[in-house]
Amino acid sequence: MRSMGRRARETEINEADVEVGGRSHAAAGPVAVAVALKRAVEHMGVVRSGRTLLKLNQTDGFDCQGCAWPDPSPDHRHTAEFCENGVKAVADEATRDLIGREFFAEHPVSELAEHTDYWLNQQGRVVEPMVLRAGGTHYEPIGWDDAYALMARHLRAIEPDQAIFYTSGKVSNEAAYLYQLFVRAYGTNNLPDCSNMCHESTSVALAESIGIGKGSVSLDDVHGAELIVIMGQNPGTNHPRMLSALEIAKQNGAKIIAVNPLKETGLIRFKNPQTPRGMVGPGTGLADLYLQVRTNGDLALMQAIGALLLEWGSIDRDFIEQYTSGFEEYAAALGELDWDQVLESTGLSRAEIEEAARMFQASSKTVTCWAMGITQHHNAVATVKEIVNVAFLQGNIGKPGAGLCPVRGHSNVQGDRTMGIWERVPDHFLDALQAEFGFDPPREHGLDTVASIKALNDGDAKFFMGLGGNFVSAAPDTSVTEDALRSADLTVQVSTKLNRSHVVHGREALILPAMGRSERDLTGGRLQKVTVEDSMSSVHTSHGPLKPASPHLRSEVDIICSLALATLGESSPVPWARFRSDYSEIRHSISRVVPGCAAYGEKASQPGGFVLPHPPRDTRTFPTDAGKGMFQVSPLEVLQIPEGKLVLQTIRSHDQFNTTIYGLSDRYRGIEGGRRVIFLHRDDITSLGFEEGDLVDIISEWKDGSVRQVPTFRIVAYDQPRGCAAAYYPEANPLVALEHTAEGSNQPAYKSVIVHLKKSDGGRTGVVHTSDAHTFTRGDEAKRYIDPPQLS
Ligand SMILES: Nc1nc2c(c(=O)[nH]1)N[C@H]1C(S)=C(S)[C@@H](COP(=O)(O)OP(=O)(O)OC[C@H]3O[C@@H](n4cnc5c(=O)[nH]c(N)nc54)[C@H](O)[C@@H]3O)O[C@H]1N2
Ligand SMILES: Nc1nc2c(c(=O)[nH]1)N[C@H]1C(S)=C(S)[C@@H](COP(=O)(O)OP(=O)(O)OC[C@H]3O[C@@H](n4cnc5c(=O)[nH]c(N)nc54)[C@H](O)[C@@H]3O)O[C@H]1N2
Ligand code: SF4
Ligand SMILES: [Mo]
C-alpha cells in the first residue's frame, strides 16, 4: 500500500505536549478557512480537494458526512456550501492513505489495541475485507463471499434474539431501510443505534408531548425568529453552518439567548468566511444574553421561565385552549415553584432568569434549539418536556418563525429512524412491512444500546454487527462495553476507517470495508444514488464524485443484500438481488412502507428534495392519544454535588467527529496538542487544593460500590459555574457507569457524572495508551453509597 509520506502516520498523542492558551473571541473567520484547506490538501491533494469540495452539499453532489444541519434551499446555495468541520469530515474519508493486508500482517491486533482512536484513524481507509480467526493474532484477508458465509453460519447457529445489529447515523436511507428489513426478516428487533446515545431523550419526550419525535422548524423559521434560545449546544464546533443561519436571523432583528455552563466561543461571535465583514471585519455578535447555567439546571430554568410568563399573563390563551391539554395541572404545579430550588439548581440569579423571561415575553416568534447538553442527563426527558411546555404557553409551535429545534448529530441519524432503525418501532410500521413482503416481523421490542451491552455481558447475546460507528469508544462504561464485545462469538464492523471496535473484538471478528458518501457507487453496473434526511426533516439525494478508495470496497446496500442472501437464502420473500442492483427499487418499497414517503424517489430527486410531513408544524395537529399537545408536569430535582466533588460533563473538542479524532486543536477553548484535560472553575482548583496544570486522576464511585478511574488529566481553568467540570469524550467514557441513564429513554447520562480528583502519581504522563487509560473496580461486600442521582 502507498504510504504517502505527506504526513506522519505514526503520531500518537503525547499529552506532555499540551498547550493551554486563551479562549478565542470569535468562531470561524479566516483561521477556519486556512485550517480547512490545509487539512483537505494534506489528505486529498489539491486537485482531488477541489473536485470533491465543489460537490459538497450541492444539489448535484453529495451530502456532507458531518452533522445533520440542513442545507439552504437550492436558490440560496453558495459554491462553497460547507464549514471547516465538513471539510475535515470529507478529507478524513477521502484521504489517499490506505491500509491493506500488508498493514495488518505487520501489526498484531494486540499491538493495534495499544493505540488510541487518533492513531488508528490516521492509518487510512481499510481497502479489503479482513478476518480475525479464533485464537488468531493478526487480521488476515478474506473474500467477500467467505465473509458472508461466516456471518450466516454464526447467525444460523443462534436464536435471532441473540444477535445485535447496531447502526451509526451516517448510514443512508436506502441502506438503513434494507438493514432493518434484513434484521426483522431474520427475526429480531435488536436494532440499537447511536440515537440511543444522542437524541433518544428528545424522541421520547416529543412523542409524549407533541405526538411526533422530531423537531418542528425549517431553516426559514430560524431565519425569521424574533428570539432563538440555544440550550446545551455548541454550534460553533458541532453545527458550524448553524452560525450562518443565526447571522441571518440577527440581521433580521432576532435576539439570542445562550444557555450553557461553559463560555463557548461559537455562541458569542461569528466571523462568516463568506462575507468581507467576517473575513476582515468584526463579525456578528451572537448571544444577547448568556446564561451560564449550572450543569443540569435547565429543567429548573424552563420551569422558572414558565412560571414568570404565567405570572405576567404573557401566554397565548387561544393556542392553549384550542390545541393543548393539561394546562391547569401545569399551571398549578408552577404556582408552587420553589425559587430557592430554582436558584440552587440553575446557579443563576433571579434577575438573570427574569431577563430571559422578559425576552420570551417580548418575542412573538421563538425557536428553541437544543442538543447533548440537554439530552445526556438523568432527567433529560423531563427537561425536554419543560422546553415544550414553554413553547405551548406562547403558542410557539406551528407558526412561521417559531418552533422546537432539537439539533441532530450524525448527518442521517434522523433518516435512519424514519426508515425503521429502532428497537421499539411502532406496530403500524411492522404491519406495513408485513403487507409489503409477506413475512411476520417479530413484534417484541428489541434491545437498545445499553441493554445490548448487558445482554452480551450476561451471555444472552453472541453476535454483534455494527453498520458504521465505533461502538466500543462511543458507548459508556468502557471496561464493561469492552467485556461485552469480547464475550461475543463474532463481531462484525462495517467501516471505512480503523477504530477501537476493530481491536476490541469477539472470538472471531470481521472488518467489512464500505464505500463512503464521497465515492461513486456503481453497484450493479449502474450509477446509484442514495437519500438522506437532515435535522429539519428535509430529504434529498446524494451521490459522490470520487473513485472508491479501492476496487474491493462494497456499498452498504450491497453488503446488506449479500448478507441477507447468504443468511436467509434465495427463498426469502424480499427481492434482495433486485434491490442490490437498482436502488430505485428500494425507494419504491420505501414509498409503500414508510409513513410520509409516498412517491419517495421522485420527490427526493427534485432539486432540494422534499420535506416530510410533521402534523404539529404543518397544521397544529398533535398525533398524541388525546389529539392535543400535552403539557407535562415533572418534579424539580436539584442535582446535589457532595462536598469535594464535581459534576463532570463529557464534550467534543473542535477537532474530532465523535470518536474520530482528526487532530489535537480545540482552538476555541485554547487547547492545543493534547486531549487529557479537565476544565474547572478557577476557585474550585484552589479550594480542592490543586493548581492549574496539575495532573489528576478522575474517579467516579457508584452505589454498587464499583469505582471507575481515568489517569493523568491536566487541570485547566475555564469560565464555568462552581462545581462544574468538563473533559473530552471518549477519554472520559470509562467514568460513566452503564446504568447511569436518563429516565424514560435509557440514554447514557454522559453529561452529569459525579467525580472527585486525586493527584496523579505521575506514572502515566506523555503517551497514555488506551489499554491502560482506565481502571475499573467491582464493588465489594461493603457497599459505599453516594448521593443520587448517581444511581446504579
Ligand atoms: N465537528 C463535529 N461536529 C459534530 C460532532 C462532532 O463530534 N464533531 N458530533 C455530531 C453529533 S453525533 C452530535 S450528537 C452533535 C453534538 O453537538 P453538541 O450537543 O453541541 O455537542 P457536545 O460537545 O456534546 O456539547 C454539548 C454542549 O452542551 C453544554 N452542556 C453540557 N451540559 C449542559 C447542561 O446541563 N445544560 C446546558 N444548558 N448545557 C450543557 C456543553 O457545555 C456543550 O457546549 O454534534 C454533531 N456534529
Ligand atoms: N462520553 C460521551 N460519549 C458519547 C457522547 C458524548 O457526548 N459523551 N455522544 C454520543 C453520541 S451523541 C453519539 S451519536 C455516539 C456516536 O457513536 P458512533 O456513531 O458509533 O461513533 P462515530 O465516532 O461517529 O463512528 C466513527 C466510525 O464510523 C465509521 N464510518 C465513518 N463513515 C462511515 C461510512 O460512511 N460508512 C460506514 N459503514 N462506516 C463509517 C468509521 O470506521 C469510524 O471509525 O457517541 C455517543 N457517546
Ligand atoms: S454544518 Fe455540518 S453538515 Fe454543514 S458542512 Fe458543516 S459539518 Fe457538514
Ligand atoms: Mo450524536
mmCIF file of C-alpha atoms in Angstrom, residues 29-228:
data_model
loop_
_atom_site.group_PDB
_atom_site.id
_atom_site.type_symbol
_atom_site.label_atom_id
_atom_site.label_comp_id
_atom_site.label_asym_id
_atom_site.label_seq_id
_atom_site.Cartn_x
_atom_site.Cartn_y
_atom_site.Cartn_z
ATOM 1 C CA GLY A 29 -13.280 33.590 10.115
ATOM 2 C CA PRO A 30 -10.051 33.313 8.121
ATOM 3 C CA VAL A 31 -8.460 30.796 10.512
ATOM 4 C CA ALA A 32 -11.235 28.293 9.836
ATOM 5 C CA VAL A 33 -10.727 28.619 6.088
ATOM 6 C CA ALA A 34 -6.977 28.164 6.444
ATOM 7 C CA VAL A 35 -7.316 25.123 8.708
ATOM 8 C CA ALA A 36 -9.898 23.545 6.416
ATOM 9 C CA LEU A 37 -7.835 23.983 3.273
ATOM 10 C CA LYS A 38 -4.689 22.715 4.958
ATOM 11 C CA ARG A 39 -6.423 19.548 6.147
ATOM 12 C CA ALA A 40 -8.029 18.994 2.745
ATOM 13 C CA VAL A 41 -4.758 19.310 0.863
ATOM 14 C CA GLU A 42 -2.832 17.162 3.361
ATOM 15 C CA HIS A 43 -5.251 14.302 2.938
ATOM 16 C CA MET A 44 -6.518 14.653 -0.603
ATOM 17 C CA GLY A 45 -4.049 16.785 -2.552
ATOM 18 C CA VAL A 46 -5.021 19.939 -4.428
ATOM 19 C CA VAL A 47 -6.896 18.566 -7.425
ATOM 20 C CA ARG A 48 -8.887 15.988 -5.501
ATOM 21 C CA SER A 49 -9.758 18.582 -2.837
ATOM 22 C CA GLY A 50 -11.145 20.941 -5.440
ATOM 23 C CA ARG A 51 -13.130 18.238 -7.226
ATOM 24 C CA THR A 52 -14.616 16.948 -4.015
ATOM 25 C CA LEU A 53 -15.442 20.150 -2.197
ATOM 26 C CA LEU A 54 -17.258 21.668 -5.189
ATOM 27 C CA LYS A 55 -19.735 18.784 -4.954
ATOM 28 C CA LEU A 56 -20.222 19.015 -1.205
ATOM 29 C CA ASN A 57 -23.809 19.906 -0.232
ATOM 30 C CA GLN A 58 -24.735 20.790 -3.811
ATOM 31 C CA THR A 59 -27.977 19.517 -5.328
ATOM 32 C CA ASP A 60 -25.999 17.507 -7.899
ATOM 33 C CA GLY A 61 -23.438 16.351 -5.352
ATOM 34 C CA PHE A 62 -23.153 14.571 -2.028
ATOM 35 C CA ASP A 63 -24.433 15.282 1.424
ATOM 36 C CA CYS A 64 -21.808 16.266 3.984
ATOM 37 C CA GLN A 65 -20.843 13.326 6.217
ATOM 38 C CA GLY A 66 -20.609 15.677 9.183
ATOM 39 C CA CYS A 67 -23.576 16.856 11.147
ATOM 40 C CA ALA A 68 -27.301 16.937 10.358
ATOM 41 C CA TRP A 69 -27.654 20.716 9.992
ATOM 42 C CA PRO A 70 -29.772 21.379 6.868
ATOM 43 C CA ASP A 71 -28.654 22.968 3.613
ATOM 44 C CA PRO A 72 -30.191 26.251 2.444
ATOM 45 C CA SER A 73 -32.788 25.966 -0.331
ATOM 46 C CA PRO A 74 -31.190 25.416 -3.794
ATOM 47 C CA ASP A 75 -31.557 29.067 -4.878
ATOM 48 C CA HIS A 76 -29.656 30.244 -1.788
ATOM 49 C CA ARG A 77 -26.714 27.881 -2.006
ATOM 50 C CA HIS A 78 -23.162 29.165 -2.379
ATOM 51 C CA THR A 79 -20.460 27.426 -4.418
ATOM 52 C CA ALA A 80 -18.721 26.707 -1.127
ATOM 53 C CA GLU A 81 -21.591 25.442 0.988
ATOM 54 C CA PHE A 82 -19.692 23.829 3.831
ATOM 55 C CA CYS A 83 -17.771 24.552 7.008
ATOM 56 C CA GLU A 84 -14.368 23.747 8.443
ATOM 57 C CA ASN A 85 -15.638 20.589 10.064
ATOM 58 C CA GLY A 86 -17.422 19.476 6.918
ATOM 59 C CA VAL A 87 -14.092 19.729 5.104
ATOM 60 C CA LYS A 88 -12.402 17.740 7.866
ATOM 61 C CA ALA A 89 -15.067 15.047 7.588
ATOM 62 C CA VAL A 90 -14.654 14.829 3.825
ATOM 63 C CA ALA A 91 -10.851 14.880 3.969
ATOM 64 C CA ASP A 92 -10.854 12.170 6.609
ATOM 65 C CA GLU A 93 -12.901 9.908 4.369
ATOM 66 C CA ALA A 94 -11.371 10.849 1.023
ATOM 67 C CA THR A 95 -7.812 10.536 2.293
ATOM 68 C CA ARG A 96 -5.319 8.874 -0.013
ATOM 69 C CA ASP A 97 -3.825 6.929 2.890
ATOM 70 C CA LEU A 98 -4.848 3.306 2.547
ATOM 71 C CA ILE A 99 -4.329 0.168 4.610
ATOM 72 C CA GLY A 100 -4.493 -3.364 3.281
ATOM 73 C CA ARG A 101 -3.213 -6.813 4.102
ATOM 74 C CA GLU A 102 0.439 -5.717 4.487
ATOM 75 C CA PHE A 103 -0.532 -3.330 7.249
ATOM 76 C CA PHE A 104 -2.466 -5.981 9.132
ATOM 77 C CA ALA A 105 0.336 -8.536 8.663
ATOM 78 C CA GLU A 106 2.788 -6.073 10.159
ATOM 79 C CA HIS A 107 0.702 -5.138 13.202
ATOM 80 C CA PRO A 108 -0.704 -7.814 15.506
ATOM 81 C CA VAL A 109 -4.080 -6.918 16.975
ATOM 82 C CA SER A 110 -2.528 -6.805 20.439
ATOM 83 C CA GLU A 111 -0.264 -4.005 19.233
ATOM 84 C CA LEU A 112 -3.075 -2.118 17.489
ATOM 85 C CA ALA A 113 -5.040 -2.292 20.733
ATOM 86 C CA GLU A 114 -2.322 -0.255 22.442
ATOM 87 C CA HIS A 115 -3.107 2.724 20.251
ATOM 88 C CA THR A 116 -5.678 5.466 20.627
ATOM 89 C CA ASP A 117 -8.528 6.049 18.206
ATOM 90 C CA TYR A 118 -6.483 9.038 16.975
ATOM 91 C CA TRP A 119 -3.627 6.837 15.769
ATOM 92 C CA LEU A 120 -5.896 4.130 14.404
ATOM 93 C CA ASN A 121 -7.859 6.610 12.292
ATOM 94 C CA GLN A 122 -4.690 8.157 10.831
ATOM 95 C CA GLN A 123 -3.675 4.872 9.225
ATOM 96 C CA GLY A 124 -6.164 5.405 6.427
ATOM 97 C CA ARG A 125 -9.006 3.674 4.631
ATOM 98 C CA VAL A 126 -9.393 -0.071 5.029
ATOM 99 C CA VAL A 127 -9.342 -1.456 1.479
ATOM 100 C CA GLU A 128 -10.314 -5.117 1.688
ATOM 101 C CA PRO A 129 -12.337 -7.380 3.994
ATOM 102 C CA MET A 130 -10.310 -8.759 6.887
ATOM 103 C CA VAL A 131 -10.955 -11.575 9.327
ATOM 104 C CA LEU A 132 -9.507 -12.365 12.713
ATOM 105 C CA ARG A 133 -9.781 -16.119 13.220
ATOM 106 C CA ALA A 134 -10.474 -17.610 16.636
ATOM 107 C CA GLY A 135 -7.209 -17.548 18.574
ATOM 108 C CA GLY A 136 -5.514 -15.598 15.769
ATOM 109 C CA THR A 137 -3.033 -12.816 16.398
ATOM 110 C CA HIS A 138 -3.468 -10.846 13.152
ATOM 111 C CA TYR A 139 -6.302 -9.830 10.864
ATOM 112 C CA GLU A 140 -5.993 -11.697 7.549
ATOM 113 C CA PRO A 141 -7.665 -11.055 4.198
ATOM 114 C CA ILE A 142 -10.934 -12.856 3.473
ATOM 115 C CA GLY A 143 -13.076 -12.861 0.330
ATOM 116 C CA TRP A 144 -16.471 -11.181 0.495
ATOM 117 C CA ASP A 145 -18.396 -14.404 -0.087
ATOM 118 C CA ASP A 146 -16.460 -16.193 2.629
ATOM 119 C CA ALA A 147 -17.141 -13.321 4.995
ATOM 120 C CA TYR A 148 -20.890 -13.510 4.346
ATOM 121 C CA ALA A 149 -20.794 -17.298 4.724
ATOM 122 C CA LEU A 150 -19.035 -16.945 8.080
ATOM 123 C CA MET A 151 -21.660 -14.490 9.309
ATOM 124 C CA ALA A 152 -24.504 -16.643 8.023
ATOM 125 C CA ARG A 153 -23.066 -19.672 9.815
ATOM 126 C CA HIS A 154 -22.986 -17.780 13.091
ATOM 127 C CA LEU A 155 -26.439 -16.293 12.618
ATOM 128 C CA ARG A 156 -27.983 -19.674 11.813
ATOM 129 C CA ALA A 157 -26.402 -21.241 14.888
ATOM 130 C CA ILE A 158 -28.098 -18.893 17.365
ATOM 131 C CA GLU A 159 -31.577 -17.633 18.149
ATOM 132 C CA PRO A 160 -32.308 -14.356 16.327
ATOM 133 C CA ASP A 161 -32.672 -12.507 19.630
ATOM 134 C CA GLN A 162 -29.073 -13.445 20.464
ATOM 135 C CA ALA A 163 -27.832 -11.192 17.672
ATOM 136 C CA ILE A 164 -27.326 -7.433 17.913
ATOM 137 C CA PHE A 165 -27.321 -5.094 14.916
ATOM 138 C CA TYR A 166 -26.034 -1.615 15.723
ATOM 139 C CA THR A 167 -26.285 1.368 13.362
ATOM 140 C CA SER A 168 -24.403 4.663 13.340
ATOM 141 C CA GLY A 169 -26.104 7.688 11.844
ATOM 142 C CA LYS A 170 -24.109 8.110 8.639
ATOM 143 C CA VAL A 171 -25.918 5.210 7.007
ATOM 144 C CA SER A 172 -28.076 6.242 4.019
ATOM 145 C CA ASN A 173 -31.840 5.787 3.998
ATOM 146 C CA GLU A 174 -31.607 3.006 1.426
ATOM 147 C CA ALA A 175 -29.076 1.030 3.485
ATOM 148 C CA ALA A 176 -30.967 1.708 6.724
ATOM 149 C CA TYR A 177 -34.250 0.528 5.224
ATOM 150 C CA LEU A 178 -32.673 -2.707 3.995
ATOM 151 C CA TYR A 179 -30.788 -3.283 7.244
ATOM 152 C CA GLN A 180 -33.891 -3.141 9.435
ATOM 153 C CA LEU A 181 -35.671 -5.255 6.845
ATOM 154 C CA PHE A 182 -32.950 -7.893 6.945
ATOM 155 C CA VAL A 183 -32.797 -7.869 10.747
ATOM 156 C CA ARG A 184 -36.569 -8.272 11.052
ATOM 157 C CA ALA A 185 -36.739 -10.911 8.307
ATOM 158 C CA TYR A 186 -34.009 -12.746 10.216
ATOM 159 C CA GLY A 187 -36.199 -12.496 13.312
ATOM 160 C CA THR A 188 -35.279 -9.814 15.843
ATOM 161 C CA ASN A 189 -35.841 -6.155 16.705
ATOM 162 C CA ASN A 190 -32.392 -5.846 18.285
ATOM 163 C CA LEU A 191 -31.555 -2.634 16.430
ATOM 164 C CA PRO A 192 -29.677 -0.371 18.842
ATOM 165 C CA ASP A 193 -28.306 2.792 17.241
ATOM 166 C CA CYS A 194 -26.274 5.871 18.015
ATOM 167 C CA SER A 195 -29.549 7.708 18.538
ATOM 168 C CA ASN A 196 -29.918 5.727 21.781
ATOM 169 C CA MET A 197 -26.895 7.747 22.976
ATOM 170 C CA CYS A 198 -27.790 11.001 21.252
ATOM 171 C CA HIS A 199 -31.340 12.379 20.981
ATOM 172 C CA GLU A 200 -33.286 9.432 22.431
ATOM 173 C CA SER A 201 -34.446 11.635 25.310
ATOM 174 C CA THR A 202 -35.738 14.135 22.756
ATOM 175 C CA SER A 203 -37.569 11.490 20.759
ATOM 176 C CA VAL A 204 -39.260 10.065 23.856
ATOM 177 C CA ALA A 205 -40.264 13.456 25.264
ATOM 178 C CA LEU A 206 -41.511 14.902 21.976
ATOM 179 C CA ALA A 207 -43.543 11.782 21.204
ATOM 180 C CA GLU A 208 -45.365 12.217 24.525
ATOM 181 C CA SER A 209 -45.704 15.987 24.313
ATOM 182 C CA ILE A 210 -46.447 16.660 20.640
ATOM 183 C CA GLY A 211 -47.051 13.164 19.227
ATOM 184 C CA ILE A 212 -44.032 13.011 16.920
ATOM 185 C CA GLY A 213 -40.381 12.637 17.905
ATOM 186 C CA LYS A 214 -38.943 15.253 15.575
ATOM 187 C CA GLY A 215 -38.369 18.993 15.611
ATOM 188 C CA SER A 216 -40.922 21.395 14.168
ATOM 189 C CA VAL A 217 -38.898 24.076 12.402
ATOM 190 C CA SER A 218 -37.450 24.813 8.977
ATOM 191 C CA LEU A 219 -34.393 26.897 8.208
ATOM 192 C CA ASP A 220 -36.724 29.756 7.234
ATOM 193 C CA ASP A 221 -38.221 29.640 10.715
ATOM 194 C CA VAL A 222 -34.760 30.109 12.226
ATOM 195 C CA HIS A 223 -34.075 32.999 9.849
ATOM 196 C CA GLY A 224 -37.391 34.622 10.739
ATOM 197 C CA ALA A 225 -37.467 34.101 14.512
ATOM 198 C CA GLU A 226 -37.584 37.020 16.937
ATOM 199 C CA LEU A 227 -35.927 35.021 19.690
ATOM 200 C CA ILE A 228 -33.635 31.992 19.380
#
